[in-house]
XYZ file of C-alpha atoms in Angstrom:
56
model
C 22.327 -6.416 8.026
C 18.684 -7.386 8.565
C 15.825 -5.334 7.148
C 12.613 -5.319 9.168
C 9.286 -4.253 7.614
C 6.579 -3.202 10.035
C 2.870 -2.972 9.071
C 1.553 0.379 10.290
C -1.934 0.274 8.889
C -4.226 -1.799 6.601
C -7.525 -0.791 5.188
C -9.965 -2.431 2.775
C -11.338 -0.008 0.144
C -13.453 -0.054 -3.028
C -11.270 -1.130 -5.964
C -10.653 1.464 -8.702
C -8.451 1.044 -11.792
C -6.397 4.118 -10.878
C -5.582 3.255 -7.277
C -2.131 2.051 -8.288
C -1.296 5.635 -9.389
C -1.833 6.881 -5.836
C 0.237 4.054 -4.354
C 3.008 4.731 -6.889
C 3.033 8.473 -6.100
C 3.140 7.767 -2.327
C 6.030 5.306 -2.695
C 8.026 7.723 -4.872
C 7.367 10.693 -2.562
C 7.757 9.133 0.859
C 10.496 6.503 0.416
C 12.979 8.898 2.112
C 10.762 8.749 5.178
C 11.153 4.963 5.327
C 7.539 4.401 4.315
C 6.244 1.984 1.732
C 2.708 1.507 0.442
C 1.120 -1.666 -0.979
C -2.044 -2.481 -2.838
C -3.618 -5.898 -3.491
C -6.925 -7.243 -4.607
C -8.970 -8.844 -1.808
C -9.057 -12.552 -2.495
C -12.613 -12.854 -1.142
C -14.152 -9.817 -2.925
C -12.626 -8.755 -6.195
C -14.409 -5.367 -5.946
C -12.306 -4.465 -2.914
C -8.613 -3.675 -2.604
C -6.380 -3.881 0.465
C -4.159 -0.839 1.018
C -1.268 -1.289 3.425
C 1.255 1.145 4.846
C 4.635 -0.159 5.929
C 7.698 1.225 7.773
C 10.926 -0.074 6.299
């Protein structure tokens, strides 16, 4: 069985130390809706973060 992950949206935002808490809460709350959320530091600007929404 093959699992396909689809990117629904990506946005670059100002980095904050507590952003991971929001991503964690979204992942815990909406996993039953086949949604997954990701957060990564922007490689070009360490003051920015990249927030991505996926459908699993």
